[in-house]
XYZ file of C-alpha atoms in Angstrom:
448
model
C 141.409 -73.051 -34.054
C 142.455 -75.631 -36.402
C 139.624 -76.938 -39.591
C 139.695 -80.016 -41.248
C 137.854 -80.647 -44.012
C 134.391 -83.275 -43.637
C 135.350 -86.790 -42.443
C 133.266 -89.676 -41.515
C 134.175 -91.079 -38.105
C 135.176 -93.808 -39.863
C 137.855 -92.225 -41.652
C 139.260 -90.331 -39.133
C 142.588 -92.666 -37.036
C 141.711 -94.339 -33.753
C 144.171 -92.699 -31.321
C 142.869 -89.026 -33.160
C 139.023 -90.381 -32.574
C 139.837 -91.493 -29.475
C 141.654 -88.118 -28.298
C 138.744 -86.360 -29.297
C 136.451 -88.692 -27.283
C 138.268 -88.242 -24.103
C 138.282 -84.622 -24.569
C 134.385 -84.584 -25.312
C 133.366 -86.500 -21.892
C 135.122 -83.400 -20.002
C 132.333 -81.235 -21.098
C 130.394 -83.387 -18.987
C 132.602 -83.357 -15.848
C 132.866 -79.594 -16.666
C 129.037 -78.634 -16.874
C 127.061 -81.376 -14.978
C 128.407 -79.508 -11.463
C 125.942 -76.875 -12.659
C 123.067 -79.378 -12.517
C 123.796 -80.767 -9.352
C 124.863 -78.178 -7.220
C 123.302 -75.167 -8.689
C 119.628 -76.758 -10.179
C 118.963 -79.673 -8.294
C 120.283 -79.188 -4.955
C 121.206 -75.299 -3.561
C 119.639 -72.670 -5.721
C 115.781 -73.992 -5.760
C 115.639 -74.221 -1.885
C 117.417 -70.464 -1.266
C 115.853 -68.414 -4.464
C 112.822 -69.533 -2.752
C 113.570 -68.461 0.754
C 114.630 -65.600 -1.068
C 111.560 -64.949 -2.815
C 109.849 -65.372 0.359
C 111.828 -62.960 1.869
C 110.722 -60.207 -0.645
C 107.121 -61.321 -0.313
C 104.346 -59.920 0.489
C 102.217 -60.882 3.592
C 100.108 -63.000 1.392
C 103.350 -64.825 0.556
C 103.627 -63.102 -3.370
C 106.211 -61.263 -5.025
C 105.202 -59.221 -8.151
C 107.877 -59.449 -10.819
C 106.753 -56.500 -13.207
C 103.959 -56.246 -11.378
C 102.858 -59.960 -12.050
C 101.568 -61.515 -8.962
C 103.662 -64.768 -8.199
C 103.567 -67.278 -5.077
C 107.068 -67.651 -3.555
C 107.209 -71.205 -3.885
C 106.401 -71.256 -7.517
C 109.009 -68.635 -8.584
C 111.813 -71.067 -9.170
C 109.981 -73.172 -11.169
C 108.648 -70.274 -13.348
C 112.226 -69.062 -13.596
C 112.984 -72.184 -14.940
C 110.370 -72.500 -17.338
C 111.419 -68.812 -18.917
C 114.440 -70.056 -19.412
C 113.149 -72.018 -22.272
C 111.826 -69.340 -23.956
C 115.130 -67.417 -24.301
C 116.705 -71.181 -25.124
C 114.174 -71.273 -27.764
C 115.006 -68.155 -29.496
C 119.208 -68.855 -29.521
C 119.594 -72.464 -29.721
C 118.084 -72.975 -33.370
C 120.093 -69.502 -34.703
C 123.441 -70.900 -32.921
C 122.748 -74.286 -34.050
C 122.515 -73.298 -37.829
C 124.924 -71.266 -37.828
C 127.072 -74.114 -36.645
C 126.484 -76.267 -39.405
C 126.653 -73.998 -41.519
C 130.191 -72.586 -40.757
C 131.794 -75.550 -38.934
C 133.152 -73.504 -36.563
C 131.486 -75.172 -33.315
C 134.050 -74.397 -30.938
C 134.143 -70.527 -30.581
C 130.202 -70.735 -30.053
C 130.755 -73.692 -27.229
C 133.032 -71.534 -25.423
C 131.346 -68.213 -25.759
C 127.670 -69.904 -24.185
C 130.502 -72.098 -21.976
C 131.875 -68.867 -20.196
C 128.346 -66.966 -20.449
C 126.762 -69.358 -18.384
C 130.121 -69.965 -16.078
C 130.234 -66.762 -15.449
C 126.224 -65.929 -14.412
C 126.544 -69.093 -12.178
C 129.592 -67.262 -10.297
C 127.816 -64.103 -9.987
C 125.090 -66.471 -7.434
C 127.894 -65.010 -5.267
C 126.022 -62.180 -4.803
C 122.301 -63.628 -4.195
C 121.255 -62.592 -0.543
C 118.955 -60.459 1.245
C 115.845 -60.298 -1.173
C 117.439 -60.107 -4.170
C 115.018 -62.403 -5.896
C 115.078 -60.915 -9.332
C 118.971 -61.186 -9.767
C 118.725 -64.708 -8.461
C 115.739 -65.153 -11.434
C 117.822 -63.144 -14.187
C 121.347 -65.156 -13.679
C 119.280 -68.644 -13.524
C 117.633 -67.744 -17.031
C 120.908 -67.008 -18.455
C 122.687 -69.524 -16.989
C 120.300 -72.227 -18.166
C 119.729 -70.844 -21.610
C 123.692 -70.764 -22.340
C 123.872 -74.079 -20.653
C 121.200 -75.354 -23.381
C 123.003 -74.079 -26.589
C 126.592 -75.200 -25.212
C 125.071 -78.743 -24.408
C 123.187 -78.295 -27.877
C 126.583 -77.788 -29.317
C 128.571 -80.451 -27.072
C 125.787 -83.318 -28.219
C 126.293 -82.321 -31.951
C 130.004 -83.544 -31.754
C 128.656 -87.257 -30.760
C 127.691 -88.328 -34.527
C 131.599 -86.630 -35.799
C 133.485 -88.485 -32.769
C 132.029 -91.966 -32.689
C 131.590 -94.620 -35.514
C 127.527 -95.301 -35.022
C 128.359 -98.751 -32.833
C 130.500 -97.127 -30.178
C 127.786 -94.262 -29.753
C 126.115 -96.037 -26.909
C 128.961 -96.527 -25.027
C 130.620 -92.725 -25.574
C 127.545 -91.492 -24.751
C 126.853 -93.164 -21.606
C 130.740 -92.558 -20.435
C 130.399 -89.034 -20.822
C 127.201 -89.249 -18.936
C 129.249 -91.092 -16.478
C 131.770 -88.976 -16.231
C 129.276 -85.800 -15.338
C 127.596 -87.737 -12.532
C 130.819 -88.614 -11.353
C 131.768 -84.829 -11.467
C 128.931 -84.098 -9.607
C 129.408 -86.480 -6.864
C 133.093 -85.079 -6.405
C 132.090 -81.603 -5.888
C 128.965 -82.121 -3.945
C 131.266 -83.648 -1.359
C 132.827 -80.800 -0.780
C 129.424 -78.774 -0.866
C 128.562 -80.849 2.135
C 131.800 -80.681 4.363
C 131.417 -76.475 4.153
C 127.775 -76.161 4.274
C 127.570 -78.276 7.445
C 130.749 -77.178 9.032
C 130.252 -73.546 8.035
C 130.029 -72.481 11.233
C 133.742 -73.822 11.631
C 134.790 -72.265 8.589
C 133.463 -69.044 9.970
C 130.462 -68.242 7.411
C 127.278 -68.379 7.607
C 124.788 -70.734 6.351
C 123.632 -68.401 3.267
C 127.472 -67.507 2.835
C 128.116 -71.217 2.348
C 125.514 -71.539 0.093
C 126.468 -68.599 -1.848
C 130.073 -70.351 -1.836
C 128.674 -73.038 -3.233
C 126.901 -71.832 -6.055
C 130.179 -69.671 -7.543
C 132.407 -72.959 -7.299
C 130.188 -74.433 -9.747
C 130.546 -71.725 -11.918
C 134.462 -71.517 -11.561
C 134.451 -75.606 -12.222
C 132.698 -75.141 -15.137
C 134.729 -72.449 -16.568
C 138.423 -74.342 -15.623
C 137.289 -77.790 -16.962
C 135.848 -76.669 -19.960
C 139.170 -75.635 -21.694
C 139.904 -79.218 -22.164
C 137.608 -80.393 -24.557
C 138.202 -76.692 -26.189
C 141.652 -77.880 -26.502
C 140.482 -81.111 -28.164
C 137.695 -80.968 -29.828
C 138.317 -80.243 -33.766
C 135.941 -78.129 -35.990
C 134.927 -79.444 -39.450
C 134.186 -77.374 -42.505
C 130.890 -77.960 -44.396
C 129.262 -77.366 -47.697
C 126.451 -75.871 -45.908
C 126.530 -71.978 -47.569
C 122.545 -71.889 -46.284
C 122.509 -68.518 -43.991
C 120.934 -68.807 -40.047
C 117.150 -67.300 -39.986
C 116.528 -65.128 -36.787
C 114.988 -67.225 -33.630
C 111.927 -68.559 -34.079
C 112.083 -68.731 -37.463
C 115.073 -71.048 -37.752
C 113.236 -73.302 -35.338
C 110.562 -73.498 -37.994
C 112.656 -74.143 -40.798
C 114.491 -77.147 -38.789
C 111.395 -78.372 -37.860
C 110.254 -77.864 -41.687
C 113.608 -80.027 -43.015
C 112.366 -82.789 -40.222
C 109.302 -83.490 -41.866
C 111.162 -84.656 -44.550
C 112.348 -87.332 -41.833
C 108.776 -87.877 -39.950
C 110.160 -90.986 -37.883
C 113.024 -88.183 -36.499
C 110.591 -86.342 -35.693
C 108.450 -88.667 -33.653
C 111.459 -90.262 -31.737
C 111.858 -86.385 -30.829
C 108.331 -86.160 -29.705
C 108.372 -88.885 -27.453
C 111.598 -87.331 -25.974
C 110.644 -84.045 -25.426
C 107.576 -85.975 -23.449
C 109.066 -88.232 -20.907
C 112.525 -85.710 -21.057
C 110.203 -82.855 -19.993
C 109.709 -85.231 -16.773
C 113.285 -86.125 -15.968
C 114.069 -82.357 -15.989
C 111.396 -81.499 -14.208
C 111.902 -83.858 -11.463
C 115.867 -83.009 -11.454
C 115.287 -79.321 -10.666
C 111.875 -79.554 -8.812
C 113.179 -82.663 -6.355
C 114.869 -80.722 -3.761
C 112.151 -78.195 -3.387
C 109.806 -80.921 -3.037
C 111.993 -82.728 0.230
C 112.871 -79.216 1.317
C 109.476 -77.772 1.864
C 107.032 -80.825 1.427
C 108.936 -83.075 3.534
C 110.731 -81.087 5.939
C 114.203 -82.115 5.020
C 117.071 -80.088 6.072
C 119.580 -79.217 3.161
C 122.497 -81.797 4.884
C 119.998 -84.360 3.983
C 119.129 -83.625 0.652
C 122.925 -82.854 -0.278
C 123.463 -86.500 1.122
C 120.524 -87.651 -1.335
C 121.976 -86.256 -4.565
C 125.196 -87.004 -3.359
C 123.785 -90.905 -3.707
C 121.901 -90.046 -6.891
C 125.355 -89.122 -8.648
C 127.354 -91.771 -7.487
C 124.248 -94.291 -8.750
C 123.843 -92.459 -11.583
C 127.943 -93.157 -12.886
C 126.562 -97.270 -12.402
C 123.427 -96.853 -13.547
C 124.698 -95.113 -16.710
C 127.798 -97.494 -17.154
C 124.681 -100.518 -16.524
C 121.630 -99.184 -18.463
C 124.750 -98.905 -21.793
C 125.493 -102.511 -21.599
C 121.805 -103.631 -21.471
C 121.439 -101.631 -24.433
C 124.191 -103.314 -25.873
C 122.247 -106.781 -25.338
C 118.698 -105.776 -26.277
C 119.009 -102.239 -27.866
C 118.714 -98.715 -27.016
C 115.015 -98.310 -27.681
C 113.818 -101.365 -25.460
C 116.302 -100.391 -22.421
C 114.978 -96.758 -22.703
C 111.476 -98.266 -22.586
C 112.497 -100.000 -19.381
C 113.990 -97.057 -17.579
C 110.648 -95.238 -18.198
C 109.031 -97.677 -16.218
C 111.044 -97.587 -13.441
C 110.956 -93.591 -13.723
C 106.972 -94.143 -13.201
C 107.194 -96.693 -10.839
C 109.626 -94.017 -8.640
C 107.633 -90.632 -8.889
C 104.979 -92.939 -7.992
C 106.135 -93.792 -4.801
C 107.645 -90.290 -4.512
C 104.193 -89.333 -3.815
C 103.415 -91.347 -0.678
C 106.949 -90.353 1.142
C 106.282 -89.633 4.699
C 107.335 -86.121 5.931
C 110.654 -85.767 8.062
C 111.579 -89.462 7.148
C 114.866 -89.000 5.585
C 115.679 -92.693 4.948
C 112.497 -93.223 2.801
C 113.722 -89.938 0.995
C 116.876 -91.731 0.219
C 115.414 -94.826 -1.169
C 113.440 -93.073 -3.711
C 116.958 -91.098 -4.657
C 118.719 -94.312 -5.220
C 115.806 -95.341 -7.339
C 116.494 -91.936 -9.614
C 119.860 -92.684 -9.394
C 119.692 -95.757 -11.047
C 117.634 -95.015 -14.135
C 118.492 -90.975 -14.708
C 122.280 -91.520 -16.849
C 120.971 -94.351 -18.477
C 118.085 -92.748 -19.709
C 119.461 -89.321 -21.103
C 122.848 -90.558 -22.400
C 121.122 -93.652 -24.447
C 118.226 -91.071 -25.668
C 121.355 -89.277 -26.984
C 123.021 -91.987 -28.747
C 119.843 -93.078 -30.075
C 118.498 -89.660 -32.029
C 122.408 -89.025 -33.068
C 121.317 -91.890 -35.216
C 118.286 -90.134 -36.702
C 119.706 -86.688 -37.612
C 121.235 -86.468 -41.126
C 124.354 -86.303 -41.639
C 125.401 -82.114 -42.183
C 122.767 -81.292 -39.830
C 123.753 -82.194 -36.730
C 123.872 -78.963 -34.844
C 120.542 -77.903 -35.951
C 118.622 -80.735 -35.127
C 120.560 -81.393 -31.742
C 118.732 -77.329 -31.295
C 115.453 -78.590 -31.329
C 116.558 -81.964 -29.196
C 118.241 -79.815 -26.147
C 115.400 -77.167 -25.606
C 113.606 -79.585 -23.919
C 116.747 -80.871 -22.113
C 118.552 -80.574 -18.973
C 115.719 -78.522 -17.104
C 114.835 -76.259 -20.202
C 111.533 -77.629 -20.706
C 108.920 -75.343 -20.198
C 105.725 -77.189 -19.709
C 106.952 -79.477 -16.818
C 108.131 -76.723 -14.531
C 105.155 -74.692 -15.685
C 102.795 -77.331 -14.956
C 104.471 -78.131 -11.487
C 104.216 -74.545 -10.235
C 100.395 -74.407 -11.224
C 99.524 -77.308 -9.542
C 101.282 -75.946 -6.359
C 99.629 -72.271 -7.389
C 96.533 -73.932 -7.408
C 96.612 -76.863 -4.653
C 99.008 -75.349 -1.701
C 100.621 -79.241 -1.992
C 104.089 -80.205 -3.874
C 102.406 -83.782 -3.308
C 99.966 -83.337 -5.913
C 102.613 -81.171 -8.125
C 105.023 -83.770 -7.946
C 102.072 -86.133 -9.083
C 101.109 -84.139 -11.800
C 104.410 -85.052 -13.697
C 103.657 -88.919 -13.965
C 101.276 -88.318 -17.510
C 104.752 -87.441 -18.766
C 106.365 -91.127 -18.694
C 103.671 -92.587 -19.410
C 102.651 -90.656 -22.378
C 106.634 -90.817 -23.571
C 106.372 -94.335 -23.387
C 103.553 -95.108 -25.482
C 105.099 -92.268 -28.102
C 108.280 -94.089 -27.991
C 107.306 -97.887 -28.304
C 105.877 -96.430 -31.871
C 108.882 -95.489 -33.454
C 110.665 -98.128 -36.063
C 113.933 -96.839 -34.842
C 115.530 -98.937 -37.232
C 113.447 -97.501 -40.318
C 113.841 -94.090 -38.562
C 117.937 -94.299 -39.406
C 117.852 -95.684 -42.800
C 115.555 -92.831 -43.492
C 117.921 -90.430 -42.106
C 120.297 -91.829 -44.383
C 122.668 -93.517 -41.898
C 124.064 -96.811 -41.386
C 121.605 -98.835 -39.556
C 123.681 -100.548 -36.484
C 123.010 -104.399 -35.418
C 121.076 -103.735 -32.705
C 119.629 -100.592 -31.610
């Protein structure tokens, strides 16, 4: 893989920028059918008729002997994840910076987590622990390659195109995940005509997102460039390295408050992106058709609402339309709460609200803090951004399957996960964002 030594973005020729651009948003259109099809819409729902198939007549399985309730295992399996993310991330992510050589560590946590989402293949019968094990890995390599991927943005866009890159490669994902989930929906409700069975198709389903993944990501492996760097510091082991990013943040404190309030309100998003189709499949009585229909009409909002939510921030800045979007998040789960059971249209309306304000929300919170991370140090902090990203966090899922441990009622779980926007809010309306960049030692764009 070709090096070239350190250049600003705005060194670097248009049509090469550009190039590099195009390749970066197929990351998204690579990974993002992981999020839809495996996270948010197939493998919550069947691990956790799986799980209930191995349980006990109390409705338990015991993982090492640990007592767990069916319905929360998927959302503890998700919140483990973050534990192993938390331990690779910040050792990848230095190690990163410190060589350059980003793209043979995107491809190798690329194709680890491609090739634990095709082994869902082989999820059936009770097999709730090898459903657990391949969504840990999965997520966790998904983390550090999206930790990786982000790092790129501040190298491949001058700092006023960021919003816009950003929120196209956002757009491109959703639009990804749209794509696919059609054809998710023709063979899961004509699998009968295609001669499998319902758990077949869903088993189908799962390994094409893996295969996706793995096929679309050798474009922007093809594109992408590494950069050498002066960096000679060497990678500390796990936990450690976290602390020693976090460490080199305080030296930026207004970095790492914007960070703060994102992990906050972020830890919400994800939770609500992997927890949602639980929540209509077992609260609400949905049948899968219907909620493949609803995130079907999340994604193809969410390309809009992404493309929209990047030219308000144009007009009034990233910060105030992020402020905005968390709002309307609160106003949604809000309402989420009162849904009626086995009313699929109402179900609908509060997807098209999600639809609406999820791209927006992540890809401007990612143009915004590639802003506030020094320059050399991209990968490293972008470590300590992702763990809380794309379903990693641990405290929302955590929190969600207590509440249901503890209540019986994915109504007051789903509840439990408004404190999150509203706390990220008032975090967030605190930052100087402009201060925060001049700080970091960047330029400081017209309006952010």
């Amino acid at each position: 893989m070709d090096t070239d030594t350190v250049r600003s973005p705005a060194a670097d020729d248009s049509a090469g920028r550009r190039r590099e651009q195009r390749g970066w948003y197929f990351y998204d259109w690579a990974c993002s059918v992981y999020s839809t099809t495996v996270v948010t819409v197939f493998l919550g729902p069947y691990l956790t008729t799986v799980a209930e198939a191995a349980a006990d007549a109390d409705g338990f399985v015991h993982p090492l002997g640990v007592p767990v309730r069916a319905g929360s295992f998927f959302a503890y399996a998700v919140s483990l994840s973050v534990v192993v993310a938390v331990l690779v991330m910040p050792l990848v992510g230095a190690a990163a910076d410190r060589t350059g050589r980003k793209k043979p560590l995107l491809a190798a946590a690329a194709y680890t987590g491609a090739a634990a989402t095709a082994g869902m293949f082989f999820l059936d019968g009770d097999r709730y622990l090898l459903g657990g094990l391949l969504l840990v890995v999965a997520n966790a390599a998904q983390s550090v390659a999206m930790m990786l991927y982000n790092s790129y943005l501040p190298q491949i866009a001058r700092p006023e195109e960021r919003d816009a890159v950003s929120s196209r490669g956002w757009a491109f994902g959703y639009a990804a995940g749209a794509l696919v989930l059609v054809g998710n929906l023709v063979l899961y409700t004509g699998h009968d005509s295609f001669g499998v069975s319902e758990g077949m198709a869903v088993r189908i389903c799962l390994a094409s997102a893996g295969l996706w993944w793995g096929a679309f990501a050798l474009i922007p492996l093809r594109r992408l460039r590494d950069r050498r760097t002066p960096t000679r510091e060497a990678a500390l082991p796990g936990f450690r390295q976290l602390a020693a990013t976090i460490r080199d943040m305080r030296r930026h404190p207004l970095t790492l408050a914007f960070l703060l309030a994102y992990l906050v309100y972020n830890d919400g998003i994800q939770t609500v992106i992997s927890q949602a189709s639980v929540y209509g499949s077992k609260e609400l009585g949905l049948g899968q058709s219907t909620l493949i229909v609803a995130v079907l009409l999340v994604q193809v909002l969410a390309v809009a609402g992404a493309l929209l939510l990047g030219r308000l921030a144009r007009r009034y800045g990233a910060k105030r339309t992020i402020l905005g979007s968390l709002v309307a998040w609160t106003l949604t789960l809000a309402a989420g709460y009162f849904l009626p059971a086995g009313a699929p249209e109402w179900f609908f309306v509060l997807a098209a609200g999600i639809g609406l304000v999820l791209g927006g929300s992540q890809a401007l919170s990612r143009s915004l803090f590639s802003h506030l991370v020094p320059p050399g140090k991209e990968a490293e902090y972008f470590s300590a951004y992702e763990i809380s990203d794309r379903g990693l966090s641990w405290l929302g899922p955590l929190l969600f399957g207590l509440t249901y441990q503890l209540t019986g009622s994915y109504r007051d779980a789903i509840l439990s996960l408004v404190g999150f926007f509203v706390l990220g809010f008032v975090l967030l309306a605190r930052v100087p964002v402009h201060r925060a960049i001049a700080d970091a030692g960047n330029p400081v764009p017209q309006r952010v």
